mmCIF file of C-alpha atoms in Angstrom:
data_model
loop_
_atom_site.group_PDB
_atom_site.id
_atom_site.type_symbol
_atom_site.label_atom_id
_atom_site.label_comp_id
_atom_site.label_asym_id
_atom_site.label_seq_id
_atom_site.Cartn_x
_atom_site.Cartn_y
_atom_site.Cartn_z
ATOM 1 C CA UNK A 1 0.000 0.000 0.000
ATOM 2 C CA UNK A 2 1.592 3.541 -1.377
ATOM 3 C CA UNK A 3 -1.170 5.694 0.505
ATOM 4 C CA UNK A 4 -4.548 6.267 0.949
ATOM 5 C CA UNK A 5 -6.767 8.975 -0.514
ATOM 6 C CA UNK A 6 -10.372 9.453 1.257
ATOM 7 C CA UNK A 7 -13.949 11.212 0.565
ATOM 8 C CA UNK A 8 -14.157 13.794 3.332
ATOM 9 C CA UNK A 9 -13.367 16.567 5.021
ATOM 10 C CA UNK A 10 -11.810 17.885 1.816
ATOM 11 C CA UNK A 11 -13.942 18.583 -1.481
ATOM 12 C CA UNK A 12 -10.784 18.075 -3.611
ATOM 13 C CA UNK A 13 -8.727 14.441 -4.190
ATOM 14 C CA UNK A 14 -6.136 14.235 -1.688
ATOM 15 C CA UNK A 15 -3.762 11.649 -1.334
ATOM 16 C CA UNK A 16 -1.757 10.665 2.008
ATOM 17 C CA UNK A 17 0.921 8.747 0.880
ATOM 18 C CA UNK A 18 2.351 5.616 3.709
ATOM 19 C CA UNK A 19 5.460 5.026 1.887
ATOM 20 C CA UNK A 20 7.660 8.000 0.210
ATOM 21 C CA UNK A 21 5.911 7.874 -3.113
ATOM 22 C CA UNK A 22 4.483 10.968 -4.342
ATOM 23 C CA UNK A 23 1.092 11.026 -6.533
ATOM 24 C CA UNK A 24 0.928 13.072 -9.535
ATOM 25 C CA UNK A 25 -1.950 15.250 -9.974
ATOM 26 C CA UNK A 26 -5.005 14.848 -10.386
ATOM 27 C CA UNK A 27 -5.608 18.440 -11.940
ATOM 28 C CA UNK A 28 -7.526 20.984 -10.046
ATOM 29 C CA UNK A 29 -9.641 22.200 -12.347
ATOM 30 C CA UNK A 30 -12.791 20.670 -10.599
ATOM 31 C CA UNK A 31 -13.893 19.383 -6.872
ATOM 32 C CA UNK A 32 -13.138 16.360 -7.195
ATOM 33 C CA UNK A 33 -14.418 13.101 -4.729
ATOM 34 C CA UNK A 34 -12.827 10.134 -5.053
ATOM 35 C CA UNK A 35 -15.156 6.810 -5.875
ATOM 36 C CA UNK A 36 -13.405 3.670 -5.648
ATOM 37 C CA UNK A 37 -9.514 2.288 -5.688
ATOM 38 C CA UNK A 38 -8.189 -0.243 -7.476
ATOM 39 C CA UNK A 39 -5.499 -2.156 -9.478
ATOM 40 C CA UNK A 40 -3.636 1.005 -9.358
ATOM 41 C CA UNK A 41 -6.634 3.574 -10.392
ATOM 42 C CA UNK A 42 -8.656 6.026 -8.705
ATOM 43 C CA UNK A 43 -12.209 6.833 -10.011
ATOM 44 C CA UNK A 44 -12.538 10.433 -9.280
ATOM 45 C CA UNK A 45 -16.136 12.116 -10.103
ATOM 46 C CA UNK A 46 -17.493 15.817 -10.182
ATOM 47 C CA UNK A 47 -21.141 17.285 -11.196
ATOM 48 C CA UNK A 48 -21.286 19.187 -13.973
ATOM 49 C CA UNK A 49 -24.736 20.519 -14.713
ATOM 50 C CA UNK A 50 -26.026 18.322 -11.614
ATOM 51 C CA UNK A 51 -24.541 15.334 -13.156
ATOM 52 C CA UNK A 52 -21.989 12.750 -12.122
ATOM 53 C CA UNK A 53 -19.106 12.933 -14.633
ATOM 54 C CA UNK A 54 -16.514 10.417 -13.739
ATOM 55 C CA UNK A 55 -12.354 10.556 -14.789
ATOM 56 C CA UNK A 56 -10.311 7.642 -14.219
ATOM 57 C CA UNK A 57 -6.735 8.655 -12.670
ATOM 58 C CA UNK A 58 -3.557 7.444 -12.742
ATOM 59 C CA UNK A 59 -1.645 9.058 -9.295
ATOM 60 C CA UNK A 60 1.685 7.107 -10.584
ATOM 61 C CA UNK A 61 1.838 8.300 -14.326
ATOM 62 C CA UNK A 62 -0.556 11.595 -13.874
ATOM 63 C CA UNK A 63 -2.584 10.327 -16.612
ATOM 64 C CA UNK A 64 -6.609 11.077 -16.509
ATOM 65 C CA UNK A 65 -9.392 9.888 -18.809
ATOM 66 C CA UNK A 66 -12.531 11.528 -18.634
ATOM 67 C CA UNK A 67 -15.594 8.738 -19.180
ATOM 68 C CA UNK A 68 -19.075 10.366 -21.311
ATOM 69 C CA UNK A 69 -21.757 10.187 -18.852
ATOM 70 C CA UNK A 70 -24.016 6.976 -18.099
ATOM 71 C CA UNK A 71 -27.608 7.157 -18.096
ATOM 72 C CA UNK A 72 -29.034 8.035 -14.232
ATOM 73 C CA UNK A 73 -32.875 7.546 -15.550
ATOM 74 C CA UNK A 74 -34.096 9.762 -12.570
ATOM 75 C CA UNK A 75 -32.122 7.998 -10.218
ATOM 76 C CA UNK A 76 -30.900 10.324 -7.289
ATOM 77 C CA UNK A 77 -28.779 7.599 -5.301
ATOM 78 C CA UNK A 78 -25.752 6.075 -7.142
ATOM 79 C CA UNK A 79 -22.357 4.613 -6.383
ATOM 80 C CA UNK A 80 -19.808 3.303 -8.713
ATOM 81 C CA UNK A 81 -16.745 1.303 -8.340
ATOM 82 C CA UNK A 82 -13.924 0.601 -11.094
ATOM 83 C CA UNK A 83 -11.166 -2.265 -12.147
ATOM 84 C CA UNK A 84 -8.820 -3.471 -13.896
ATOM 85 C CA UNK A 85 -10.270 -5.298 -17.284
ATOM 86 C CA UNK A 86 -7.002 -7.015 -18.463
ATOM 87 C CA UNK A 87 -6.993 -10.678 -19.292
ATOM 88 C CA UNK A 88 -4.273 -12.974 -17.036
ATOM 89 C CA UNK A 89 -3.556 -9.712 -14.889
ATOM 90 C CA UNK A 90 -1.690 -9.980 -11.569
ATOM 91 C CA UNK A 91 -2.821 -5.721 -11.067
ATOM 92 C CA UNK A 92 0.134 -4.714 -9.567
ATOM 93 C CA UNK A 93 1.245 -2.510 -12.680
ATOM 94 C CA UNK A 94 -1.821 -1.614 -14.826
ATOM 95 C CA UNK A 95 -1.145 1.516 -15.481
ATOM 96 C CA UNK A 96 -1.734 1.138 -19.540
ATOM 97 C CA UNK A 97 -4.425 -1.295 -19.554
ATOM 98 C CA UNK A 98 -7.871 -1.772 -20.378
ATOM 99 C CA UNK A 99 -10.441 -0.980 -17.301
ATOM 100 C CA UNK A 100 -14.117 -0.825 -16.612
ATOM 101 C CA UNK A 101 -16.089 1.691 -14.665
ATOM 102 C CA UNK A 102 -19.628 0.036 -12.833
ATOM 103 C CA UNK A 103 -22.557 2.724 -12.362
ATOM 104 C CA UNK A 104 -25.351 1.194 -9.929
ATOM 105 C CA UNK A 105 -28.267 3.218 -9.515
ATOM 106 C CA UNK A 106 -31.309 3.091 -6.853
ATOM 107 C CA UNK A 107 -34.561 4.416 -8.020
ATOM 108 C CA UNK A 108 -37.168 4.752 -5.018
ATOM 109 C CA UNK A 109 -40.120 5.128 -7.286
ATOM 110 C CA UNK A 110 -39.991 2.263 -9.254
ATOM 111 C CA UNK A 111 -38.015 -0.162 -6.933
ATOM 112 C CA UNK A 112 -35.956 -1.282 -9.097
ATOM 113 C CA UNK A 113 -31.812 -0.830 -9.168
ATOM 114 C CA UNK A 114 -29.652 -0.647 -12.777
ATOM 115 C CA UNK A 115 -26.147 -1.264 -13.009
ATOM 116 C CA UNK A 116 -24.587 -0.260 -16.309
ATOM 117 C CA UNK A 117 -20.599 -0.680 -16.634
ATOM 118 C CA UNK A 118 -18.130 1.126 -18.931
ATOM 119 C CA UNK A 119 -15.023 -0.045 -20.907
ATOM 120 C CA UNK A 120 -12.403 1.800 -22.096
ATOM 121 C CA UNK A 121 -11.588 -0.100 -24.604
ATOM 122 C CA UNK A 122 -14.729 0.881 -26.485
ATOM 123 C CA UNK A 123 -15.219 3.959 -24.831
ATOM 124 C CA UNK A 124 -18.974 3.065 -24.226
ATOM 125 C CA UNK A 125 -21.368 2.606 -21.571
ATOM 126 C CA UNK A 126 -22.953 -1.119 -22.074
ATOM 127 C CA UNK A 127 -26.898 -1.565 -21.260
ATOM 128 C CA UNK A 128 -27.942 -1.425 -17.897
ATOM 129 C CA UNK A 129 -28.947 -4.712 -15.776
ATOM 130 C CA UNK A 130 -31.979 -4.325 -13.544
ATOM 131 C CA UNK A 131 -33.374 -6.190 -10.250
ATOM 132 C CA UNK A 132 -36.229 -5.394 -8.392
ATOM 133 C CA UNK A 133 -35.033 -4.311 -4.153
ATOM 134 C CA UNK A 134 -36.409 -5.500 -1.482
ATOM 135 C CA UNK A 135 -39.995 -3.539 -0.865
ATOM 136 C CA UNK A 136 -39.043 -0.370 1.090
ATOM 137 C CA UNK A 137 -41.569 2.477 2.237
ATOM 138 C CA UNK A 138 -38.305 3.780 3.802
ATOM 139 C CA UNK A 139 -35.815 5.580 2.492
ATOM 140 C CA UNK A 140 -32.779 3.571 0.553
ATOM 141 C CA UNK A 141 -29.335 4.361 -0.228
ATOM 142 C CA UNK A 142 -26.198 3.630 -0.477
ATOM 143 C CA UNK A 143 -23.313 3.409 1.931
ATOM 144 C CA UNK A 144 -20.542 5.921 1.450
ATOM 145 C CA UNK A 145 -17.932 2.939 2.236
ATOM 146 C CA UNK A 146 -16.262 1.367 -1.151
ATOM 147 C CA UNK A 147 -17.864 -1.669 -3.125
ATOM 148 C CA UNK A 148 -15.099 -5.058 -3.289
ATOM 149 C CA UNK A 149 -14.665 -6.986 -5.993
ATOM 150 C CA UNK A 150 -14.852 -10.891 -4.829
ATOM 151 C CA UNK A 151 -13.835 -13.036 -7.774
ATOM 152 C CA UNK A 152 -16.336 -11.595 -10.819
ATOM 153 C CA UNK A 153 -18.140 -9.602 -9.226
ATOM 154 C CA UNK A 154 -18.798 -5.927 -7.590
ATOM 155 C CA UNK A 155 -20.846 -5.918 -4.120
ATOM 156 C CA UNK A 156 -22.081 -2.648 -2.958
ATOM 157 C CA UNK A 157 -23.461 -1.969 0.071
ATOM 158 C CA UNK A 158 -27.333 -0.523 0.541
ATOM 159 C CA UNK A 159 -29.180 0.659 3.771
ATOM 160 C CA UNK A 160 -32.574 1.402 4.479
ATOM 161 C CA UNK A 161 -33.432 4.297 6.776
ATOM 162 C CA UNK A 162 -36.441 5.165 8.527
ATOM 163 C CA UNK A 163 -37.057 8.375 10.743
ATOM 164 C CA UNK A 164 -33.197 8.822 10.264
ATOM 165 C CA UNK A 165 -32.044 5.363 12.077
ATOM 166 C CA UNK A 166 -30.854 2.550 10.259
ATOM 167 C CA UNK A 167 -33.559 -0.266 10.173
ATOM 168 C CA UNK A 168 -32.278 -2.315 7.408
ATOM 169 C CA UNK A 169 -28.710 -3.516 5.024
ATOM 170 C CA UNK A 170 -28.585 -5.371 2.250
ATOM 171 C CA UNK A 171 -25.616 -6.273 -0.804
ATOM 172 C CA UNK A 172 -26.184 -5.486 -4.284
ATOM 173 C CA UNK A 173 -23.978 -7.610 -6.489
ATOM 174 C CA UNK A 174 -22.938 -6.963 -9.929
ATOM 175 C CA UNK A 175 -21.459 -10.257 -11.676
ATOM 176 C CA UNK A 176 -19.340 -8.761 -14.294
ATOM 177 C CA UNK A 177 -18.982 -12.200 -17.087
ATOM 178 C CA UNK A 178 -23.054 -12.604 -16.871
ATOM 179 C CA UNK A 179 -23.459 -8.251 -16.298
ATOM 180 C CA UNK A 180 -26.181 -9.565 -14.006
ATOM 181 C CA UNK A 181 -27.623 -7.697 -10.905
ATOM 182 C CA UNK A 182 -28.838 -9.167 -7.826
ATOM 183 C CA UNK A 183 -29.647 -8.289 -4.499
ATOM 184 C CA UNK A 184 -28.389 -10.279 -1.315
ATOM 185 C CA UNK A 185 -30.432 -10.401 2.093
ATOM 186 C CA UNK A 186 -28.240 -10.345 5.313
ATOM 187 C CA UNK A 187 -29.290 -12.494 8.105
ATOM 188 C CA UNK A 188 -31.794 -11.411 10.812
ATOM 189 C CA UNK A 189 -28.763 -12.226 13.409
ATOM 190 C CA UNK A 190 -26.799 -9.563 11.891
ATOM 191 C CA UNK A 191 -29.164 -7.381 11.082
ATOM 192 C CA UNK A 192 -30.622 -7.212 14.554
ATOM 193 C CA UNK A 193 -26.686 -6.170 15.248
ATOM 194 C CA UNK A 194 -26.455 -3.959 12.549
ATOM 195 C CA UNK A 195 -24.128 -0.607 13.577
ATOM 196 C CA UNK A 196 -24.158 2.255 11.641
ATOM 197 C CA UNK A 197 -21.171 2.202 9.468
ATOM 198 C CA UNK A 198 -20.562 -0.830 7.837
ATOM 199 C CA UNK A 199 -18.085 -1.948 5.958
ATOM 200 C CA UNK A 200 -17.712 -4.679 3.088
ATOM 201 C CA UNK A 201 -14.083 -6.658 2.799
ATOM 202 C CA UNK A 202 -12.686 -9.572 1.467
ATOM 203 C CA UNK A 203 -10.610 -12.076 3.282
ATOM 204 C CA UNK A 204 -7.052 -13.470 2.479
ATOM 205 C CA UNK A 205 -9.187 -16.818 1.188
ATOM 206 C CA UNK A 206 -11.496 -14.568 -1.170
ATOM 207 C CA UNK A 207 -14.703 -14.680 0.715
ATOM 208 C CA UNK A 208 -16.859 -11.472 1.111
ATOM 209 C CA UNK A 209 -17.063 -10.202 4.720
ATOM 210 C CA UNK A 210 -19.361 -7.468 6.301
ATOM 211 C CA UNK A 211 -17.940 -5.562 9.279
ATOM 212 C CA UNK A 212 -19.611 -4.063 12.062
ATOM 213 C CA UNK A 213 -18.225 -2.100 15.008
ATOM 214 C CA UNK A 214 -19.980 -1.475 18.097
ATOM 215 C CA UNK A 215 -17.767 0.961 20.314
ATOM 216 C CA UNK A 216 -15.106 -1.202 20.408
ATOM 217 C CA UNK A 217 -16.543 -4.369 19.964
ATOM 218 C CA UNK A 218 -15.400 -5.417 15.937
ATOM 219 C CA UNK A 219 -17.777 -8.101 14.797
ATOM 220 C CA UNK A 220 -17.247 -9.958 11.064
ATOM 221 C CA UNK A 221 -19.677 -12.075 9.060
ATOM 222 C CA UNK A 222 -18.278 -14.317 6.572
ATOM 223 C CA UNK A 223 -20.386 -15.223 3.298
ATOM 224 C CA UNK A 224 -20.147 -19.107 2.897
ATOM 225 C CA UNK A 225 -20.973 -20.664 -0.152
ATOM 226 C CA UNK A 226 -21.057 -25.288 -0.327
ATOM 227 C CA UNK A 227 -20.156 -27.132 -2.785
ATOM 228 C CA UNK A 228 -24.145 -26.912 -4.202
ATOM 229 C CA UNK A 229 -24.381 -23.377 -4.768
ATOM 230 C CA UNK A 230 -25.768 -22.520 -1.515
ATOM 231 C CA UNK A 231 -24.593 -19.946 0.283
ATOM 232 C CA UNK A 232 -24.953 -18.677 4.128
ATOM 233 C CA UNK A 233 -23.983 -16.454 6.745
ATOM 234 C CA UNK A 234 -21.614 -17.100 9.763
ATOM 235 C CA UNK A 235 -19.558 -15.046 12.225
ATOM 236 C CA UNK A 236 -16.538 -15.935 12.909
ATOM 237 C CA UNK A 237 -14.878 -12.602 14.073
ATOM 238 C CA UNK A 238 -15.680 -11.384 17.034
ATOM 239 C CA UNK A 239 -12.765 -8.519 18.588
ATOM 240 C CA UNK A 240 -12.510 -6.865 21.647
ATOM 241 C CA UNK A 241 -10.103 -2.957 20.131
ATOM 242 C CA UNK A 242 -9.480 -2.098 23.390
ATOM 243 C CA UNK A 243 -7.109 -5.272 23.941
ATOM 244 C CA UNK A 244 -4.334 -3.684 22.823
ATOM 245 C CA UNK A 245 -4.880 -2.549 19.564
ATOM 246 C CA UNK A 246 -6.676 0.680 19.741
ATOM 247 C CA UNK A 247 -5.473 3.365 21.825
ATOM 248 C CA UNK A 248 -7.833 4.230 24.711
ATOM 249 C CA UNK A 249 -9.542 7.561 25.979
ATOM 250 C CA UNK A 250 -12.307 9.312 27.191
ATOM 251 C CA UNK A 251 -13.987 9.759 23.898
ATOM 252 C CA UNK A 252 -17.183 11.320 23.350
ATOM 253 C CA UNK A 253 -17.992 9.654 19.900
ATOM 254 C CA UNK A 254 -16.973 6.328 19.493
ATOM 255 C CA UNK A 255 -14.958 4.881 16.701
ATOM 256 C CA UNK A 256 -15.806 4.011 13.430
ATOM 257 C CA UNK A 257 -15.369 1.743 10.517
ATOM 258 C CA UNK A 258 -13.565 4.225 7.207
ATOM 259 C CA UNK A 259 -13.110 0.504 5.349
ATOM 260 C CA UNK A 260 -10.335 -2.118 4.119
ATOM 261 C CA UNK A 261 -7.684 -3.851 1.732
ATOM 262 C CA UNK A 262 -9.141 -6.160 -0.241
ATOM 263 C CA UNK A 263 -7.634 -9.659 0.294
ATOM 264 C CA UNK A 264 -5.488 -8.965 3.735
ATOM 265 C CA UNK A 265 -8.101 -8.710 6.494
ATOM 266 C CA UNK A 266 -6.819 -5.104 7.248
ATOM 267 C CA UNK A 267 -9.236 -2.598 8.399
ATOM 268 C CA UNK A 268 -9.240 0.951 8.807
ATOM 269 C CA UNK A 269 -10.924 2.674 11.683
ATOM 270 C CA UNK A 270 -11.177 6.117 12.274
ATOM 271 C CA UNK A 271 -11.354 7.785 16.094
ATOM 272 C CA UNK A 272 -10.670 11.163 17.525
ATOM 273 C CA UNK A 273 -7.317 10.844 17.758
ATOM 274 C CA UNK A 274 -6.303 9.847 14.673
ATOM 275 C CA UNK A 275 -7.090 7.244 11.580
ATOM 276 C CA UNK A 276 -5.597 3.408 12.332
ATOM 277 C CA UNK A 277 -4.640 0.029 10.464
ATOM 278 C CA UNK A 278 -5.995 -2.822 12.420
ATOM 279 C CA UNK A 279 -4.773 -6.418 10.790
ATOM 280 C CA UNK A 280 -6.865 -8.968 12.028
ATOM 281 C CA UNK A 281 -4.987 -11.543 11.309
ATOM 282 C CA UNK A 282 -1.767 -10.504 13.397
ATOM 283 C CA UNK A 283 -3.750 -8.885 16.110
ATOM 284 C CA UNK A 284 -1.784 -5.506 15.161
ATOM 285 C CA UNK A 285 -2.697 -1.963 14.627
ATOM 286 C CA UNK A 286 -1.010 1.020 12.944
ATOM 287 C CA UNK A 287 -1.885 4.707 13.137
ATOM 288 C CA UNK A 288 -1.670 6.153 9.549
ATOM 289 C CA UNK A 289 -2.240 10.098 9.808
ATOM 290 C CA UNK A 290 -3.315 11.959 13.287
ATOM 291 C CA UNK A 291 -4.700 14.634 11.047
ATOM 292 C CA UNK A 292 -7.670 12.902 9.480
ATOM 293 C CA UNK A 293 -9.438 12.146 12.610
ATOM 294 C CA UNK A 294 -13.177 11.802 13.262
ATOM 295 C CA UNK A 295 -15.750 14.696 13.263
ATOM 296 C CA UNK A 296 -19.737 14.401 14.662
ATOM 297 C CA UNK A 297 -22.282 13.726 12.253
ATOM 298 C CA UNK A 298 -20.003 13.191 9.486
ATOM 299 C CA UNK A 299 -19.111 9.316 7.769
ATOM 300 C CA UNK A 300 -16.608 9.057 5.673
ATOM 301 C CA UNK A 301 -14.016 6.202 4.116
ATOM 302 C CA UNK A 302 -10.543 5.658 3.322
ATOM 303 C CA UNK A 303 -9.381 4.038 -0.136
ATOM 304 C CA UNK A 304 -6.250 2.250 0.221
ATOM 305 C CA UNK A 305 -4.104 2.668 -2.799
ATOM 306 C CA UNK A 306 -2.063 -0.435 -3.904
ATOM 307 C CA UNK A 307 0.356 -0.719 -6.397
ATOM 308 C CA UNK A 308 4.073 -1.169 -7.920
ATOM 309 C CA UNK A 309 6.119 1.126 -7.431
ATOM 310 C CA UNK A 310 10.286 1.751 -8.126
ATOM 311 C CA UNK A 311 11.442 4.617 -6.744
ATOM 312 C CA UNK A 312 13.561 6.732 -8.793
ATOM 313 C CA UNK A 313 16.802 5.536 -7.541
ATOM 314 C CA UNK A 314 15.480 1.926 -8.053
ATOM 315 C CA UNK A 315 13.930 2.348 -11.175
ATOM 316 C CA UNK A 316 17.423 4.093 -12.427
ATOM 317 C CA UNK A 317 18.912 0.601 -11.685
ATOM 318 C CA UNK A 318 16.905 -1.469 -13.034
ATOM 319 C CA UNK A 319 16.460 0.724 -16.494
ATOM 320 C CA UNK A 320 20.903 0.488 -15.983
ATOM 321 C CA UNK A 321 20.616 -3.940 -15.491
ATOM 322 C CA UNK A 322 17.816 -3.744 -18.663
ATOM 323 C CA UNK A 323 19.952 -1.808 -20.956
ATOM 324 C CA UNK A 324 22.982 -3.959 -20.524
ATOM 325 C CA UNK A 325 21.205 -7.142 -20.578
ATOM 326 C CA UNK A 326 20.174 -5.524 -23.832
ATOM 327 C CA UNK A 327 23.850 -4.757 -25.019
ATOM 328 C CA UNK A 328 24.904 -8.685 -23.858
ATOM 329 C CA UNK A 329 21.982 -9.711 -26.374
ATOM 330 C CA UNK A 330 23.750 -7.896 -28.875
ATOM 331 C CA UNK A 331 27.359 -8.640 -28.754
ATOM 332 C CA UNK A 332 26.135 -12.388 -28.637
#
């Protein structure tokens, strides 16, 4: 992980780099808030005539492309998440390859939720897939933490809110080979446990995970899926913070869940003191930045940012070692 960039306090893309890599750009021609992470992107968007448009950024190469808009169809509530789309990619360098952009929408009136996704490679948005929700007299929207990608597809996270409490979560999933939507039901177990800010990961074996946090009680469902197809719900994570890995104090809003790495079983939670890396694997914690700490009434996430990187003296090296190998060739 080179850094992190995340959604709030700022209006503009900021990145916080963990390692001494410095991003370049994105311009700052527009207030920009940053989407989704991955495979060495960033999915930046800004609204332009009240409309999402989205630009896909490079912070290693400085490179932007700016996507034509999708289709919202009245839909007020969106999210949208974005990936690598080379074949037999190990996305640690895909800096030149081809990507796609998802666009999920939620549209209260007719109850039904569209998912449309983007390639570059036509420059194109495809036509959207469409499932009918859940029936919901209450308000419904999407979480502010990022979507994960588990195998082929996207999974998005969706609350429903009445008389501004949290009554209700469910998944949307977007399988990207069959450009299917579907909607996933959590368990009444976890729902009757259901905190406020959520987060989706994926563990180091692949399996989708939802995260709650309850003051400092970290509990984590695990998606199981047997041999037939069928798949289930069980908890299997269930974390005291205060044993050692979270700093304690007298703190008048308790912690909160900002998100995670894909594939590691890393967390990020953010306090008043400061934002922290929590591996629940080791049992170890990290603080990353004592500036971006919490502030009442206000959610917001963290996007790690993974990806290759030589620093200049390294890469001078190695472009030294290729351009002899190259000379060897020759004199051969």
């Amino acid at each position: 992980m080179l850094g992190f960039l995340h959604d709030w306090p700022k209006t503009r893309a900021e990145f916080f780099p963990t390692t001494d890599f410095c991003a370049r750009g994105p311009d700052h021609r527009h207030q920009y808030s940053v989407k989704d992470c991955r495979h060495g992107r960033v999915l930046l968007s800004y609204k332009d005539d009240n409309q999402p448009t989205f630009v896909v950024w490079d912070p290693i190469t400085g490179g932007q492309t700016v996507l034509c808009r999708p289709e919202m169809s009245g839909a007020s509530r969106w999210q949208a998440s974005l990936l690598c789309a080379a074949d037999s990619c190990i996305h640690g360098d895909c800096h030149s390859g081809p990507f796609v952009v998802v666009f999920v929408t939620l549209d209260e009136q007719e109850g039904v939720a569209t998912a449309s996704a983007y390639s570059s490679e036509t420059s194109t948005w495809c036509s959207p897939a469409l499932t009918a929700v859940a029936p919901f007299e209450e308000e419904i929207d999407f979480y502010d933490s990022p979507s994960v990608l588990v195998g082929d597809a996207l999974y998005f996270l969706v609350f429903r809110e009445q008389d501004d409490e949290v009554i209700e979560d469910s998944i949307l999933k977007y399988d990207l080979g069959k450009s299917c939507l579907s909607e996933i039901l959590l368990p009444e177990e976890e729902v009757e446990r259901a905190s406020n800010n959520p987060i989706l990961m994926v563990g180091e074996d692949g399996r989708l995970g939802i995260a709650h946090l309850f003051f400092y009680c970290l509990s984590v469902w695990w998606r199981e899926v047997d041999p037939d197809g069928v798949a289930s719900w069980t908890q299997r994570i269930d974390i005291d913070l205060k044993t050692d890995l979270f700093p304690l104090g007298n703190f008048s809003i308790p912690p909160e869940l900002g998100g995670s790495v894909e594939g590691t079983g890393i967390i990020f939670v953010i306090s008043k003191v400061g934002t922290y890396m929590i591996d629940l694997k080791s049992q170890s914690s990290k603080r990353l930045s004592s500036k971006l700490y919490q502030h009442p009434n206000v959610r917001w996430s963290l996007f790690p940012y993974v990806s290759f990187y030589y620093p200049p003296a390294v890469a001078g090296v190695v472009a030294e070692s290729s351009s002899e190998a190259g000379h060897g060739n020759e004199e051969a």
